[in-house]
Amino acid sequence: MKHIFFLIILSIFFSCGKEKVILLPEITHSEITDIKDVSAAYLFYDETQKDSVQLNRKNLIVTTNWLVNVDKRLTLKQAIPYIKFLQEKKQNSSHKNEKAKNYFTCNDTSRKSLGFIEFTDVIYHKESSNDYFNKNSNLKLSESSIGINFNSNENITIINPNSDPFIFQTNENNFINDLKKNNNNSKKAYLNFNSSISFQDYISLKSLILSIEKESIDISNNEFIY
C-alpha cells in the first residue's frame, strides 16, 4: 500500500508539472485495500479555478480500474458534476473494459494506509428522491421503501411510511442502530445527500452505509444530491 501511495504522489507531480496536494477523505475502516491494474484521476481543491475545482485526468486509461482522488474539502455540489463526467467518459468509450471498476481513494486511519470505496454502479441525480419519483409518474416507490436524508453528520432523517413515527431524526453516531430500529424489514432504501456537505462527510456516511448493506436492507445504487 505504501507503494501505491508513492505512485499517487509521483503522478500528481509529473502530470501537473509542479507538485500539488490532495487531502484525501479519511475512513476508519475499508473492506477494499488493494487494487491491481489502475490509473488515477484527481479533483483538486483550488480556489483559483472555476467552482474551486481542478480536474486532472491525463493519465486515465479506459481499460483499467479507476482511482478517483477527491479532495475532502470539496462539497458535493463542487465534486459530483466532475465525478459524473468521469463516469460517462468511461461508459461511453468504445474501448471500455466491462470488468474495470471505479473507486474513491481514502486514507484508512485504522490501517494507516490507503483504502477504497467502489462507486462503479452509483447513479447520481441532481434532485431529491421525492422530486425524482414525483416527476417520473411511471415509477413507483414500493410500500416497503424508505428514504434517508443526510442533511449533515448531525442531522439525518429516516423516512419510513411503515414506522411510527414515520419521520425519525438521528445523527452519524446513532445512525446504524436507529436505522435498524426503524427499518421494519424495508426492502429498499434511497439515499439523499445535501449538496453542501463536504466530500469528507459524504465518504464517512458512505462508509457507514456499506457496513449495513449486507444485512436486512437493500441500498439503492441511485443517489440523490439535493
PDB file of C-alpha atoms in Angstrom:
ATOM      1  CA  MET A   1       0.000   0.000   0.000  1.00  0.00           C
ATOM      2  CA  LYS A   2       2.925   2.336   0.637  1.00  0.00           C
ATOM      3  CA  HIS A   3       3.978   1.651  -2.946  1.00  0.00           C
ATOM      4  CA  ILE A   4       0.570   2.753  -4.282  1.00  0.00           C
ATOM      5  CA  PHE A   5       0.677   5.951  -2.223  1.00  0.00           C
ATOM      6  CA  PHE A   6       4.150   6.735  -3.614  1.00  0.00           C
ATOM      7  CA  LEU A   7       2.846   6.320  -7.164  1.00  0.00           C
ATOM      8  CA  ILE A   8      -0.029   8.711  -6.460  1.00  0.00           C
ATOM      9  CA  ILE A   9       2.344  11.462  -5.295  1.00  0.00           C
ATOM     10  CA  LEU A  10       4.594  10.995  -8.325  1.00  0.00           C
ATOM     11  CA  SER A  11       1.619  11.051 -10.692  1.00  0.00           C
ATOM     12  CA  ILE A  12       0.421  14.376  -9.279  1.00  0.00           C
ATOM     13  CA  PHE A  13       3.896  15.830  -9.609  1.00  0.00           C
ATOM     14  CA  PHE A  14       4.685  14.774 -13.161  1.00  0.00           C
ATOM     15  CA  SER A  15       1.231  15.211 -14.711  1.00  0.00           C
ATOM     16  CA  CYS A  16       0.821  18.755 -13.377  1.00  0.00           C
ATOM     17  CA  GLY A  17       4.382  19.970 -13.931  1.00  0.00           C
ATOM     18  CA  LYS A  18       4.539  21.015 -10.295  1.00  0.00           C
ATOM     19  CA  GLU A  19       3.644  19.397  -7.025  1.00  0.00           C
ATOM     20  CA  LYS A  20       0.003  19.692  -5.973  1.00  0.00           C
ATOM     21  CA  VAL A  21      -1.511  18.311  -2.801  1.00  0.00           C
ATOM     22  CA  ILE A  22      -4.789  16.461  -2.372  1.00  0.00           C
ATOM     23  CA  LEU A  23      -6.226  15.954   1.115  1.00  0.00           C
ATOM     24  CA  LEU A  24      -7.876  12.554   0.813  1.00  0.00           C
ATOM     25  CA  PRO A  25     -11.015  11.800   2.845  1.00  0.00           C
ATOM     26  CA  GLU A  26     -10.456   9.644   5.922  1.00  0.00           C
ATOM     27  CA  ILE A  27     -12.304   6.488   6.907  1.00  0.00           C
ATOM     28  CA  THR A  28     -11.835   4.282   9.961  1.00  0.00           C
ATOM     29  CA  HIS A  29     -12.084   1.006   8.039  1.00  0.00           C
ATOM     30  CA  SER A  30     -12.146  -0.129   4.422  1.00  0.00           C
ATOM     31  CA  GLU A  31     -13.074  -3.553   3.079  1.00  0.00           C
ATOM     32  CA  ILE A  32     -11.045  -2.864  -0.095  1.00  0.00           C
ATOM     33  CA  THR A  33      -7.343  -2.292   0.480  1.00  0.00           C
ATOM     34  CA  ASP A  34      -5.599  -3.464  -2.679  1.00  0.00           C
ATOM     35  CA  ILE A  35      -6.476  -2.926  -6.341  1.00  0.00           C
ATOM     36  CA  LYS A  36      -4.492  -4.075  -9.364  1.00  0.00           C
ATOM     37  CA  ASP A  37      -4.281  -2.541 -12.844  1.00  0.00           C
ATOM     38  CA  VAL A  38      -5.157   1.064 -12.003  1.00  0.00           C
ATOM     39  CA  SER A  39      -4.955   4.567 -13.368  1.00  0.00           C
ATOM     40  CA  ALA A  40      -5.889   7.721 -11.482  1.00  0.00           C
ATOM     41  CA  ALA A  41      -7.825  10.979 -11.752  1.00  0.00           C
ATOM     42  CA  TYR A  42      -7.548  13.898  -9.327  1.00  0.00           C
ATOM     43  CA  LEU A  43     -10.064  16.502  -8.211  1.00  0.00           C
ATOM     44  CA  PHE A  44      -8.027  19.242  -6.564  1.00  0.00           C
ATOM     45  CA  TYR A  45      -9.374  21.955  -4.306  1.00  0.00           C
ATOM     46  CA  ASP A  46      -8.086  25.129  -5.987  1.00  0.00           C
ATOM     47  CA  GLU A  47      -9.692  28.488  -5.240  1.00  0.00           C
ATOM     48  CA  THR A  48      -8.168  29.978  -8.417  1.00  0.00           C
ATOM     49  CA  GLN A  49     -10.271  27.643 -10.606  1.00  0.00           C
ATOM     50  CA  LYS A  50     -13.932  27.735 -11.585  1.00  0.00           C
ATOM     51  CA  ASP A  51     -16.018  26.290  -8.735  1.00  0.00           C
ATOM     52  CA  SER A  52     -12.685  25.882  -6.853  1.00  0.00           C
ATOM     53  CA  VAL A  53     -12.180  22.528  -8.618  1.00  0.00           C
ATOM     54  CA  GLN A  54      -9.356  21.418 -10.884  1.00  0.00           C
ATOM     55  CA  LEU A  55      -9.689  18.049 -12.596  1.00  0.00           C
ATOM     56  CA  ASN A  56      -6.616  16.201 -13.811  1.00  0.00           C
ATOM     57  CA  ARG A  57      -7.380  13.061 -15.817  1.00  0.00           C
ATOM     58  CA  LYS A  58      -4.446  12.989 -18.230  1.00  0.00           C
ATOM     59  CA  ASN A  59      -3.194   9.576 -17.133  1.00  0.00           C
ATOM     60  CA  LEU A  60      -6.526   7.723 -17.177  1.00  0.00           C
ATOM     61  CA  ILE A  61      -6.602   4.536 -19.229  1.00  0.00           C
ATOM     62  CA  VAL A  62     -10.150   3.473 -20.011  1.00  0.00           C
ATOM     63  CA  THR A  63      -9.494  -0.277 -19.770  1.00  0.00           C
ATOM     64  CA  THR A  64      -8.139  -0.073 -16.188  1.00  0.00           C
ATOM     65  CA  ASN A  65      -9.700   0.292 -12.758  1.00  0.00           C
ATOM     66  CA  TRP A  66     -10.001   3.996 -11.987  1.00  0.00           C
ATOM     67  CA  LEU A  67      -8.908   5.515  -8.692  1.00  0.00           C
ATOM     68  CA  VAL A  68     -10.645   8.868  -8.303  1.00  0.00           C
ATOM     69  CA  ASN A  69      -8.845  11.027  -5.757  1.00  0.00           C
ATOM     70  CA  VAL A  70     -11.150  13.781  -4.494  1.00  0.00           C
ATOM     71  CA  ASP A  71     -10.010  16.485  -2.086  1.00  0.00           C
ATOM     72  CA  LYS A  72     -12.039  16.125   1.092  1.00  0.00           C
ATOM     73  CA  ARG A  73     -12.604  19.909   1.328  1.00  0.00           C
ATOM     74  CA  LEU A  74     -14.747  19.983  -1.806  1.00  0.00           C
ATOM     75  CA  THR A  75     -18.521  19.931  -1.393  1.00  0.00           C
ATOM     76  CA  LEU A  76     -20.759  17.500  -3.251  1.00  0.00           C
ATOM     77  CA  LYS A  77     -22.034  20.430  -5.318  1.00  0.00           C
ATOM     78  CA  GLN A  78     -18.477  21.024  -6.485  1.00  0.00           C
ATOM     79  CA  ALA A  79     -17.339  17.422  -6.911  1.00  0.00           C
ATOM     80  CA  ILE A  80     -20.310  15.424  -8.229  1.00  0.00           C
ATOM     81  CA  PRO A  81     -20.505  17.049 -11.717  1.00  0.00           C
ATOM     82  CA  TYR A  82     -16.870  16.062 -12.346  1.00  0.00           C
ATOM     83  CA  ILE A  83     -17.427  12.565 -10.973  1.00  0.00           C
ATOM     84  CA  LYS A  84     -20.424  12.113 -13.282  1.00  0.00           C
ATOM     85  CA  PHE A  85     -18.310  13.401 -16.175  1.00  0.00           C
ATOM     86  CA  LEU A  86     -15.689  10.713 -15.489  1.00  0.00           C
ATOM     87  CA  GLN A  87     -18.339   8.002 -15.198  1.00  0.00           C
ATOM     88  CA  GLU A  88     -19.879   8.970 -18.531  1.00  0.00           C
ATOM     89  CA  LYS A  89     -16.466   9.209 -20.195  1.00  0.00           C
ATOM     90  CA  LYS A  90     -15.743   5.611 -19.275  1.00  0.00           C
ATOM     91  CA  GLN A  91     -19.228   4.278 -20.006  1.00  0.00           C
ATOM     92  CA  ASN A  92     -19.310   5.850 -23.463  1.00  0.00           C
ATOM     93  CA  SER A  93     -15.862   4.691 -24.537  1.00  0.00           C
ATOM     94  CA  SER A  94     -15.733   2.177 -27.364  1.00  0.00           C
ATOM     95  CA  HIS A  95     -12.665   0.579 -25.726  1.00  0.00           C
ATOM     96  CA  LYS A  96     -14.058   0.170 -22.223  1.00  0.00           C
ATOM     97  CA  ASN A  97     -13.420  -2.944 -20.160  1.00  0.00           C
ATOM     98  CA  GLU A  98     -16.664  -4.215 -18.625  1.00  0.00           C
ATOM     99  CA  LYS A  99     -14.727  -5.705 -15.703  1.00  0.00           C
ATOM    100  CA  ALA A 100     -12.934  -2.458 -14.827  1.00  0.00           C
ATOM    101  CA  LYS A 101     -14.374  -0.614 -11.819  1.00  0.00           C
ATOM    102  CA  ASN A 102     -14.268   2.867 -10.285  1.00  0.00           C
ATOM    103  CA  TYR A 103     -13.122   3.622  -6.743  1.00  0.00           C
ATOM    104  CA  PHE A 104     -12.729   6.611  -4.461  1.00  0.00           C
ATOM    105  CA  THR A 105      -9.332   6.671  -2.759  1.00  0.00           C
ATOM    106  CA  CYS A 106      -9.327   7.251   1.015  1.00  0.00           C
ATOM    107  CA  ASN A 107      -6.958   7.255   3.955  1.00  0.00           C
ATOM    108  CA  ASP A 108      -7.791   4.250   6.146  1.00  0.00           C
ATOM    109  CA  THR A 109      -6.856   5.521   9.603  1.00  0.00           C
ATOM    110  CA  SER A 110      -7.136   2.085  11.271  1.00  0.00           C
ATOM    111  CA  ARG A 111      -4.534   0.568   8.955  1.00  0.00           C
ATOM    112  CA  LYS A 112      -2.601   3.802   8.301  1.00  0.00           C
ATOM    113  CA  SER A 113      -2.730   3.023   4.599  1.00  0.00           C
ATOM    114  CA  LEU A 114      -4.965   3.613   1.612  1.00  0.00           C
ATOM    115  CA  GLY A 115      -8.481   2.199   1.395  1.00  0.00           C
ATOM    116  CA  PHE A 116     -11.016   2.312  -1.427  1.00  0.00           C
ATOM    117  CA  ILE A 117     -14.774   2.697  -1.813  1.00  0.00           C
ATOM    118  CA  GLU A 118     -16.299   1.439  -5.048  1.00  0.00           C
ATOM    119  CA  PHE A 119     -18.810   3.640  -6.897  1.00  0.00           C
ATOM    120  CA  THR A 120     -18.905   1.935 -10.307  1.00  0.00           C
ATOM    121  CA  ASP A 121     -22.672   1.422 -10.376  1.00  0.00           C
ATOM    122  CA  VAL A 122     -23.729   4.527  -8.454  1.00  0.00           C
ATOM    123  CA  ILE A 123     -26.117   6.763 -10.418  1.00  0.00           C
ATOM    124  CA  TYR A 124     -26.128  10.363  -9.215  1.00  0.00           C
ATOM    125  CA  HIS A 125     -29.262  12.501  -9.571  1.00  0.00           C
ATOM    126  CA  LYS A 126     -29.306  16.265  -9.120  1.00  0.00           C
ATOM    127  CA  GLU A 127     -32.538  16.309  -7.106  1.00  0.00           C
ATOM    128  CA  SER A 128     -34.165  14.621  -4.144  1.00  0.00           C
ATOM    129  CA  SER A 129     -35.618  11.128  -4.453  1.00  0.00           C
ATOM    130  CA  ASN A 130     -39.048  12.585  -3.696  1.00  0.00           C
ATOM    131  CA  ASP A 131     -38.806  15.031  -6.625  1.00  0.00           C
ATOM    132  CA  TYR A 132     -37.410  12.329  -8.878  1.00  0.00           C
ATOM    133  CA  PHE A 133     -40.277   9.893  -8.293  1.00  0.00           C
ATOM    134  CA  ASN A 134     -42.897  12.672  -8.471  1.00  0.00           C
ATOM    135  CA  LYS A 135     -41.606  13.694 -11.923  1.00  0.00           C
ATOM    136  CA  ASN A 136     -41.413  10.127 -13.196  1.00  0.00           C
ATOM    137  CA  SER A 137     -45.019   9.032 -12.890  1.00  0.00           C
ATOM    138  CA  ASN A 138     -44.234   5.644 -14.460  1.00  0.00           C
ATOM    139  CA  LEU A 139     -42.014   4.870 -11.465  1.00  0.00           C
ATOM    140  CA  LYS A 140     -43.487   3.994  -8.108  1.00  0.00           C
ATOM    141  CA  LEU A 141     -41.941   3.653  -4.690  1.00  0.00           C
ATOM    142  CA  SER A 142     -42.549   0.335  -3.031  1.00  0.00           C
ATOM    143  CA  GLU A 143     -44.574   0.474   0.180  1.00  0.00           C
ATOM    144  CA  SER A 144     -41.579  -1.060   1.913  1.00  0.00           C
ATOM    145  CA  SER A 145     -39.169   1.613   0.661  1.00  0.00           C
ATOM    146  CA  ILE A 146     -37.625   4.206   2.935  1.00  0.00           C
ATOM    147  CA  GLY A 147     -35.794   7.466   2.329  1.00  0.00           C
ATOM    148  CA  ILE A 148     -32.688   8.595   4.183  1.00  0.00           C
ATOM    149  CA  ASN A 149     -31.754  12.276   4.055  1.00  0.00           C
ATOM    150  CA  PHE A 150     -28.214  13.175   5.052  1.00  0.00           C
ATOM    151  CA  ASN A 151     -28.542  16.885   5.749  1.00  0.00           C
ATOM    152  CA  SER A 152     -25.277  16.796   7.715  1.00  0.00           C
ATOM    153  CA  ASN A 153     -23.470  14.351  10.003  1.00  0.00           C
ATOM    154  CA  GLU A 154     -25.521  15.606  12.926  1.00  0.00           C
ATOM    155  CA  ASN A 155     -28.831  15.860  11.067  1.00  0.00           C
ATOM    156  CA  ILE A 156     -30.012  12.649   9.402  1.00  0.00           C
ATOM    157  CA  THR A 157     -33.677  11.978   8.658  1.00  0.00           C
ATOM    158  CA  ILE A 158     -35.088   8.470   8.205  1.00  0.00           C
ATOM    159  CA  ILE A 159     -38.468   8.457   6.456  1.00  0.00           C
ATOM    160  CA  ASN A 160     -40.319   5.165   6.749  1.00  0.00           C
ATOM    161  CA  PRO A 161     -44.077   5.067   5.949  1.00  0.00           C
ATOM    162  CA  ASN A 162     -44.368   1.777   7.854  1.00  0.00           C
ATOM    163  CA  SER A 163     -42.903   3.162  11.054  1.00  0.00           C
ATOM    164  CA  ASP A 164     -44.424   5.194  13.888  1.00  0.00           C
ATOM    165  CA  PRO A 165     -43.321   7.932  13.848  1.00  0.00           C
ATOM    166  CA  PHE A 166     -42.644   7.702  10.121  1.00  0.00           C
ATOM    167  CA  ILE A 167     -40.086  10.546  10.252  1.00  0.00           C
ATOM    168  CA  PHE A 168     -37.188   9.934  12.609  1.00  0.00           C
ATOM    169  CA  GLN A 169     -34.251  12.260  13.329  1.00  0.00           C
ATOM    170  CA  THR A 170     -30.801  10.884  14.167  1.00  0.00           C
ATOM    171  CA  ASN A 171     -27.079  11.570  13.725  1.00  0.00           C
ATOM    172  CA  GLU A 172     -23.980   9.800  12.439  1.00  0.00           C
ATOM    173  CA  ASN A 173     -23.112   8.166  15.784  1.00  0.00           C
ATOM    174  CA  ASN A 174     -26.586   6.656  16.264  1.00  0.00           C
ATOM    175  CA  PHE A 175     -27.491   6.126  12.621  1.00  0.00           C
ATOM    176  CA  ILE A 176     -26.971   2.373  12.326  1.00  0.00           C
ATOM    177  CA  ASN A 177     -28.875   1.492  15.495  1.00  0.00           C
ATOM    178  CA  ASP A 178     -31.707   3.901  14.676  1.00  0.00           C
ATOM    179  CA  LEU A 179     -31.970   2.568  11.137  1.00  0.00           C
ATOM    180  CA  LYS A 180     -32.273  -0.991  12.429  1.00  0.00           C
ATOM    181  CA  LYS A 181     -34.976   0.058  14.904  1.00  0.00           C
ATOM    182  CA  ASN A 182     -36.934   1.939  12.222  1.00  0.00           C
ATOM    183  CA  ASN A 183     -36.374  -0.472   9.370  1.00  0.00           C
ATOM    184  CA  ASN A 184     -39.310  -2.885   9.879  1.00  0.00           C
ATOM    185  CA  ASN A 185     -37.968  -5.188   7.161  1.00  0.00           C
ATOM    186  CA  SER A 186     -37.977  -2.495   4.498  1.00  0.00           C
ATOM    187  CA  LYS A 187     -36.655  -3.805   1.204  1.00  0.00           C
ATOM    188  CA  LYS A 188     -35.135  -0.714  -0.415  1.00  0.00           C
ATOM    189  CA  ALA A 189     -33.522   2.476   0.899  1.00  0.00           C
ATOM    190  CA  TYR A 190     -32.929   5.602  -1.190  1.00  0.00           C
ATOM    191  CA  LEU A 191     -30.097   7.882  -0.111  1.00  0.00           C
ATOM    192  CA  ASN A 192     -30.332  11.678  -0.307  1.00  0.00           C
ATOM    193  CA  PHE A 193     -27.338  13.929   0.365  1.00  0.00           C
ATOM    194  CA  ASN A 194     -27.337  17.688   0.913  1.00  0.00           C
ATOM    195  CA  SER A 195     -25.159  19.179  -1.848  1.00  0.00           C
ATOM    196  CA  SER A 196     -23.431  21.469   0.659  1.00  0.00           C
ATOM    197  CA  ILE A 197     -21.843  18.681   2.718  1.00  0.00           C
ATOM    198  CA  SER A 198     -18.114  18.102   2.269  1.00  0.00           C
ATOM    199  CA  PHE A 199     -16.716  15.154   0.394  1.00  0.00           C
ATOM    200  CA  GLN A 200     -15.191  14.045   3.702  1.00  0.00           C
ATOM    201  CA  ASP A 201     -18.648  13.862   5.294  1.00  0.00           C
ATOM    202  CA  TYR A 202     -20.021  12.068   2.231  1.00  0.00           C
ATOM    203  CA  ILE A 203     -17.309   9.395   2.420  1.00  0.00           C
ATOM    204  CA  SER A 204     -17.801   8.996   6.188  1.00  0.00           C
ATOM    205  CA  LEU A 205     -21.510   8.411   5.648  1.00  0.00           C
ATOM    206  CA  LYS A 206     -20.900   6.064   2.708  1.00  0.00           C
ATOM    207  CA  SER A 207     -18.566   4.022   4.899  1.00  0.00           C
ATOM    208  CA  LEU A 208     -21.353   3.702   7.483  1.00  0.00           C
ATOM    209  CA  ILE A 209     -23.841   2.634   4.820  1.00  0.00           C
ATOM    210  CA  LEU A 210     -21.505  -0.035   3.455  1.00  0.00           C
ATOM    211  CA  SER A 211     -21.276  -1.561   6.922  1.00  0.00           C
ATOM    212  CA  ILE A 212     -25.018  -2.345   6.888  1.00  0.00           C
ATOM    213  CA  GLU A 213     -25.666  -3.002   3.218  1.00  0.00           C
ATOM    214  CA  LYS A 214     -25.337  -6.778   3.509  1.00  0.00           C
ATOM    215  CA  GLU A 215     -27.844  -7.013   6.301  1.00  0.00           C
ATOM    216  CA  SER A 216     -31.638  -6.683   6.131  1.00  0.00           C
ATOM    217  CA  ILE A 217     -31.766  -3.538   3.995  1.00  0.00           C
ATOM    218  CA  ASP A 218     -31.070  -3.097   0.302  1.00  0.00           C
ATOM    219  CA  ILE A 219     -29.397   0.228  -0.561  1.00  0.00           C
ATOM    220  CA  SER A 220     -30.365   1.581  -3.978  1.00  0.00           C
ATOM    221  CA  ASN A 221     -27.478   2.429  -6.319  1.00  0.00           C
ATOM    222  CA  ASN A 222     -29.362   5.641  -7.156  1.00  0.00           C
ATOM    223  CA  GLU A 223     -28.081   8.516  -5.015  1.00  0.00           C
ATOM    224  CA  PHE A 224     -29.838  11.865  -4.882  1.00  0.00           C
ATOM    225  CA  ILE A 225     -27.963  15.153  -4.380  1.00  0.00           C
ATOM    226  CA  TYR A 226     -30.343  17.955  -3.424  1.00  0.00           C
TER     227      TYR A 226
END
